[in-house]
Amino acid sequence: MLIFETIKSLQLYLSSFLGDNKIGFVPTMGALHQGHLSLIQKSIEENDVSVVSIFVNPTQFNNQDDLLKYPKNLSKDITLLESVSCDVLFAPSADEIYKNKLESEAFVLDGLENQMEGRYRNGHFDGVGTVVKRLFEIVNPTNAYFGEKDFQQLQIIRKLVEKTELKVTIHGCEIIREADGLAMSSRNVRLNKNQRQESTVIYKTLRKVKRLFLTKSIQEITEWVSNEFSKNAEMSLEYFLIADEQTLKSINTKELNSSCRAFIAVNIGDIRLIDNINL
Ligand code: AMP
């Protein structure tokens, strides 16, 4: 695998793939796990060359402590990337991406940016939009792969591409889970043994929500979820809601002919986990 730290060296290498070749791209923040690898494997299958970026983007963290504690393990990441025969790793510094202006652009994306994570993490999606747009401009990919684990982010990137007319096809990839159902996340390594055990409640709750959705009202389901979490001393529920997959607006009544999803954000100690399920 080739590793580049500068835009210039990466672009020089990628210039040999101009023409009919397809460039696949998977942006990540590192501390890689099977969830990331599933995206990378899809990219490798569908493209002539696949680029993975590892960049812990400072502007998307609304909480400095979360940024400082974000797990990092570049040598393990390189081993994992080589195990799936990834072609290129792009691991730039913050200076390389932001020059000397560590600021986000402000994005208006039909209100998608104001729901859920946008409401609870001030400036988060401006940071995400800024870095993804910048990375797309650098890599110029044919296809880019994002996980449904961050479903709101996936829809926001789709909207950003539509609005900016960037020539990249966005692919959503299914959520990869641990054997007990917990959605894989780089932050999971920060959970202690007890927290890790408790965290299984998140997906168990979502599975039950999916069953309840067939017979109960959204209000009854929402009350049941908040009651389940109130019994748990280690965890606090930040939000639970059922929303339309396209608008991401929460819905109070079941709608025919539109798909919806249940979304959840939970704090366990100082670790914040999110998950979702289609209904
Ligand atoms: P991150 O490194 O957390 O920024 O994630 C990089 C990409 O991997 C994003 O598109 C995530 O949605 C995706 N991803 C993270 N965890 C998972 C998972 N458990 N299953 C599928 N995709 C994931």
mmCIF file with all atom_site columns, C-alpha atoms in Angstrom, residues 103-201:
data_model
loop_
_atom_site.group_PDB
_atom_site.id
_atom_site.type_symbol
_atom_site.label_atom_id
_atom_site.label_alt_id
_atom_site.label_comp_id
_atom_site.label_asym_id
_atom_site.label_entity_id
_atom_site.label_seq_id
_atom_site.pdbx_PDB_ins_code
_atom_site.Cartn_x
_atom_site.Cartn_y
_atom_site.Cartn_z
_atom_site.occupancy
_atom_site.B_iso_or_equiv
_atom_site.pdbx_formal_charge
_atom_site.auth_seq_id
_atom_site.auth_comp_id
_atom_site.auth_asym_id
_atom_site.auth_atom_id
_atom_site.pdbx_PDB_model_num
ATOM 1  C CA . GLU A 1 103 ? -12.453 27.081  9.980  1.00 0.00 ? 103 GLU A CA 1
ATOM 2  C CA . SER A 1 104 ? -15.616 25.502  8.627  1.00 0.00 ? 104 SER A CA 1
ATOM 3  C CA . GLU A 1 105 ? -17.710 26.665  5.744  1.00 0.00 ? 105 GLU A CA 1
ATOM 4  C CA . ALA A 1 106 ? -21.407 27.078  6.629  1.00 0.00 ? 106 ALA A CA 1
ATOM 5  C CA . PHE A 1 107 ? -23.713 24.729  4.735  1.00 0.00 ? 107 PHE A CA 1
ATOM 6  C CA . VAL A 1 108 ? -27.429 25.041  4.114  1.00 0.00 ? 108 VAL A CA 1
ATOM 7  C CA . LEU A 1 109 ? -28.646 21.608  3.079  1.00 0.00 ? 109 LEU A CA 1
ATOM 8  C CA . ASP A 1 110 ? -32.431 21.843  2.998  1.00 0.00 ? 110 ASP A CA 1
ATOM 9  C CA . GLY A 1 111 ? -32.564 21.649  6.787  1.00 0.00 ? 111 GLY A CA 1
ATOM 10 C CA . LEU A 1 112 ? -31.016 18.152  6.986  1.00 0.00 ? 112 LEU A CA 1
ATOM 11 C CA . GLU A 1 113 ? -28.162 19.759  8.898  1.00 0.00 ? 113 GLU A CA 1
ATOM 12 C CA . ASN A 1 114 ? -30.469 21.031  11.645 1.00 0.00 ? 114 ASN A CA 1
ATOM 13 C CA . GLN A 1 115 ? -31.971 17.702  12.721 1.00 0.00 ? 115 GLN A CA 1
ATOM 14 C CA . MET A 1 116 ? -30.682 15.243  15.339 1.00 0.00 ? 116 MET A CA 1
ATOM 15 C CA . GLU A 1 117 ? -26.853 15.396  15.426 1.00 0.00 ? 117 GLU A CA 1
ATOM 16 C CA . GLY A 1 118 ? -27.041 18.925  14.006 1.00 0.00 ? 118 GLY A CA 1
ATOM 17 C CA . ARG A 1 119 ? -29.231 19.967  16.918 1.00 0.00 ? 119 ARG A CA 1
ATOM 18 C CA . TYR A 1 120 ? -27.099 18.317  19.617 1.00 0.00 ? 120 TYR A CA 1
ATOM 19 C CA . ARG A 1 121 ? -23.620 18.899  18.142 1.00 0.00 ? 121 ARG A CA 1
ATOM 20 C CA . ASN A 1 122 ? -23.342 22.541  17.232 1.00 0.00 ? 122 ASN A CA 1
ATOM 21 C CA . GLY A 1 123 ? -21.294 23.102  14.039 1.00 0.00 ? 123 GLY A CA 1
ATOM 22 C CA . HIS A 1 124 ? -20.707 19.362  13.549 1.00 0.00 ? 124 HIS A CA 1
ATOM 23 C CA . PHE A 1 125 ? -22.068 19.130  10.009 1.00 0.00 ? 125 PHE A CA 1
ATOM 24 C CA . ASP A 1 126 ? -20.356 22.342  8.881  1.00 0.00 ? 126 ASP A CA 1
ATOM 25 C CA . GLY A 1 127 ? -17.100 20.636  9.897  1.00 0.00 ? 127 GLY A CA 1
ATOM 26 C CA . VAL A 1 128 ? -18.047 17.370  8.185  1.00 0.00 ? 128 VAL A CA 1
ATOM 27 C CA . GLY A 1 129 ? -19.189 19.172  5.011  1.00 0.00 ? 129 GLY A CA 1
ATOM 28 C CA . THR A 1 130 ? -16.022 21.276  4.892  1.00 0.00 ? 130 THR A CA 1
ATOM 29 C CA . VAL A 1 131 ? -13.636 18.351  5.194  1.00 0.00 ? 131 VAL A CA 1
ATOM 30 C CA . VAL A 1 132 ? -15.534 15.982  2.890  1.00 0.00 ? 132 VAL A CA 1
ATOM 31 C CA . LYS A 1 133 ? -15.846 18.640  0.177  1.00 0.00 ? 133 LYS A CA 1
ATOM 32 C CA . ARG A 1 134 ? -12.127 19.414  0.513  1.00 0.00 ? 134 ARG A CA 1
ATOM 33 C CA . LEU A 1 135 ? -11.209 15.713  0.374  1.00 0.00 ? 135 LEU A CA 1
ATOM 34 C CA . PHE A 1 136 ? -13.447 15.200  -2.684 1.00 0.00 ? 136 PHE A CA 1
ATOM 35 C CA . GLU A 1 137 ? -11.688 18.104  -4.415 1.00 0.00 ? 137 GLU A CA 1
ATOM 36 C CA . ILE A 1 138 ? -8.292  16.577  -3.603 1.00 0.00 ? 138 ILE A CA 1
ATOM 37 C CA . VAL A 1 139 ? -9.026  12.922  -4.476 1.00 0.00 ? 139 VAL A CA 1
ATOM 38 C CA . ASN A 1 140 ? -11.564 13.585  -7.245 1.00 0.00 ? 140 ASN A CA 1
ATOM 39 C CA . PRO A 1 141 ? -13.184 10.161  -6.721 1.00 0.00 ? 141 PRO A CA 1
ATOM 40 C CA . THR A 1 142 ? -15.607 8.406   -9.049 1.00 0.00 ? 142 THR A CA 1
ATOM 41 C CA . ASN A 1 143 ? -17.292 6.648   -6.106 1.00 0.00 ? 143 ASN A CA 1
ATOM 42 C CA . ALA A 1 144 ? -17.281 7.395   -2.383 1.00 0.00 ? 144 ALA A CA 1
ATOM 43 C CA . TYR A 1 145 ? -18.484 5.062   0.365  1.00 0.00 ? 145 TYR A CA 1
ATOM 44 C CA . PHE A 1 146 ? -20.204 6.047   3.614  1.00 0.00 ? 146 PHE A CA 1
ATOM 45 C CA . GLY A 1 147 ? -21.766 3.925   6.361  1.00 0.00 ? 147 GLY A CA 1
ATOM 46 C CA . GLU A 1 148 ? -25.438 3.948   7.293  1.00 0.00 ? 148 GLU A CA 1
ATOM 47 C CA . LYS A 1 149 ? -24.134 3.891   10.874 1.00 0.00 ? 149 LYS A CA 1
ATOM 48 C CA . ASP A 1 150 ? -24.014 7.689   10.433 1.00 0.00 ? 150 ASP A CA 1
ATOM 49 C CA . PHE A 1 151 ? -27.214 7.805   8.412  1.00 0.00 ? 151 PHE A CA 1
ATOM 50 C CA . GLN A 1 152 ? -27.739 11.551  8.790  1.00 0.00 ? 152 GLN A CA 1
ATOM 51 C CA . GLN A 1 153 ? -24.167 12.185  7.619  1.00 0.00 ? 153 GLN A CA 1
ATOM 52 C CA . LEU A 1 154 ? -24.773 9.939   4.574  1.00 0.00 ? 154 LEU A CA 1
ATOM 53 C CA . GLN A 1 155 ? -27.904 11.912  3.597  1.00 0.00 ? 155 GLN A CA 1
ATOM 54 C CA . ILE A 1 156 ? -26.090 15.199  4.184  1.00 0.00 ? 156 ILE A CA 1
ATOM 55 C CA . ILE A 1 157 ? -23.192 14.186  1.934  1.00 0.00 ? 157 ILE A CA 1
ATOM 56 C CA . ARG A 1 158 ? -25.685 13.148  -0.773 1.00 0.00 ? 158 ARG A CA 1
ATOM 57 C CA . LYS A 1 159 ? -27.335 16.568  -0.509 1.00 0.00 ? 159 LYS A CA 1
ATOM 58 C CA . LEU A 1 160 ? -23.976 18.370  -0.520 1.00 0.00 ? 160 LEU A CA 1
ATOM 59 C CA . VAL A 1 161 ? -22.940 16.571  -3.707 1.00 0.00 ? 161 VAL A CA 1
ATOM 60 C CA . GLU A 1 162 ? -26.287 17.411  -5.314 1.00 0.00 ? 162 GLU A CA 1
ATOM 61 C CA . LYS A 1 163 ? -25.989 21.115  -4.374 1.00 0.00 ? 163 LYS A CA 1
ATOM 62 C CA . THR A 1 164 ? -22.322 21.545  -5.275 1.00 0.00 ? 164 THR A CA 1
ATOM 63 C CA . GLU A 1 165 ? -22.623 19.442  -8.449 1.00 0.00 ? 165 GLU A CA 1
ATOM 64 C CA . LEU A 1 166 ? -19.514 17.480  -7.525 1.00 0.00 ? 166 LEU A CA 1
ATOM 65 C CA . LYS A 1 167 ? -19.044 14.527  -9.871 1.00 0.00 ? 167 LYS A CA 1
ATOM 66 C CA . VAL A 1 168 ? -18.955 11.665  -7.413 1.00 0.00 ? 168 VAL A CA 1
ATOM 67 C CA . THR A 1 169 ? -21.422 8.855   -6.785 1.00 0.00 ? 169 THR A CA 1
ATOM 68 C CA . ILE A 1 170 ? -22.213 8.314   -3.120 1.00 0.00 ? 170 ILE A CA 1
ATOM 69 C CA . HIS A 1 171 ? -22.790 4.754   -1.897 1.00 0.00 ? 171 HIS A CA 1
ATOM 70 C CA . GLY A 1 172 ? -24.465 3.976   1.438  1.00 0.00 ? 172 GLY A CA 1
ATOM 71 C CA . CYS A 1 173 ? -23.225 0.789   3.136  1.00 0.00 ? 173 CYS A CA 1
ATOM 72 C CA . GLU A 1 174 ? -24.976 -1.306  5.780  1.00 0.00 ? 174 GLU A CA 1
ATOM 73 C CA . ILE A 1 175 ? -24.096 -1.069  9.470  1.00 0.00 ? 175 ILE A CA 1
ATOM 74 C CA . ILE A 1 176 ? -21.586 -3.675  10.661 1.00 0.00 ? 176 ILE A CA 1
ATOM 75 C CA . ARG A 1 177 ? -22.225 -4.888  14.213 1.00 0.00 ? 177 ARG A CA 1
ATOM 76 C CA . GLU A 1 178 ? -20.450 -6.842  16.923 1.00 0.00 ? 178 GLU A CA 1
ATOM 77 C CA . ALA A 1 179 ? -21.813 -10.357 17.582 1.00 0.00 ? 179 ALA A CA 1
ATOM 78 C CA . ASP A 1 180 ? -24.033 -8.963  20.376 1.00 0.00 ? 180 ASP A CA 1
ATOM 79 C CA . GLY A 1 181 ? -25.478 -6.260  18.092 1.00 0.00 ? 181 GLY A CA 1
ATOM 80 C CA . LEU A 1 182 ? -23.519 -3.173  19.190 1.00 0.00 ? 182 LEU A CA 1
ATOM 81 C CA . ALA A 1 183 ? -22.778 -1.084  16.081 1.00 0.00 ? 183 ALA A CA 1
ATOM 82 C CA . MET A 1 184 ? -19.017 -1.016  15.519 1.00 0.00 ? 184 MET A CA 1
ATOM 83 C CA . SER A 1 185 ? -17.533 2.374   16.287 1.00 0.00 ? 185 SER A CA 1
ATOM 84 C CA . SER A 1 186 ? -14.029 3.695   16.915 1.00 0.00 ? 186 SER A CA 1
ATOM 85 C CA . ARG A 1 187 ? -15.296 5.043   20.237 1.00 0.00 ? 187 ARG A CA 1
ATOM 86 C CA . ASN A 1 188 ? -16.263 1.532   21.472 1.00 0.00 ? 188 ASN A CA 1
ATOM 87 C CA . VAL A 1 189 ? -12.655 0.887   22.581 1.00 0.00 ? 189 VAL A CA 1
ATOM 88 C CA . ARG A 1 190 ? -13.160 3.554   25.242 1.00 0.00 ? 190 ARG A CA 1
ATOM 89 C CA . LEU A 1 191 ? -15.979 1.610   26.935 1.00 0.00 ? 191 LEU A CA 1
ATOM 90 C CA . ASN A 1 192 ? -14.974 -0.226  30.112 1.00 0.00 ? 192 ASN A CA 1
ATOM 91 C CA . LYS A 1 193 ? -16.150 -3.807  30.654 1.00 0.00 ? 193 LYS A CA 1
ATOM 92 C CA . ASN A 1 194 ? -19.344 -2.826  32.414 1.00 0.00 ? 194 ASN A CA 1
ATOM 93 C CA . GLN A 1 195 ? -20.180 -0.045  29.954 1.00 0.00 ? 195 GLN A CA 1
ATOM 94 C CA . ARG A 1 196 ? -19.509 -2.404  27.052 1.00 0.00 ? 196 ARG A CA 1
ATOM 95 C CA . GLN A 1 197 ? -21.986 -4.895  28.515 1.00 0.00 ? 197 GLN A CA 1
ATOM 96 C CA . GLU A 1 198 ? -24.613 -2.195  29.126 1.00 0.00 ? 198 GLU A CA 1
ATOM 97 C CA . SER A 1 199 ? -24.178 -0.797  25.607 1.00 0.00 ? 199 SER A CA 1
ATOM 98 C CA . THR A 1 200 ? -25.944 -3.828  24.098 1.00 0.00 ? 200 THR A CA 1
ATOM 99 C CA . VAL A 1 201 ? -29.215 -2.265  25.295 1.00 0.00 ? 201 VAL A CA 1
#
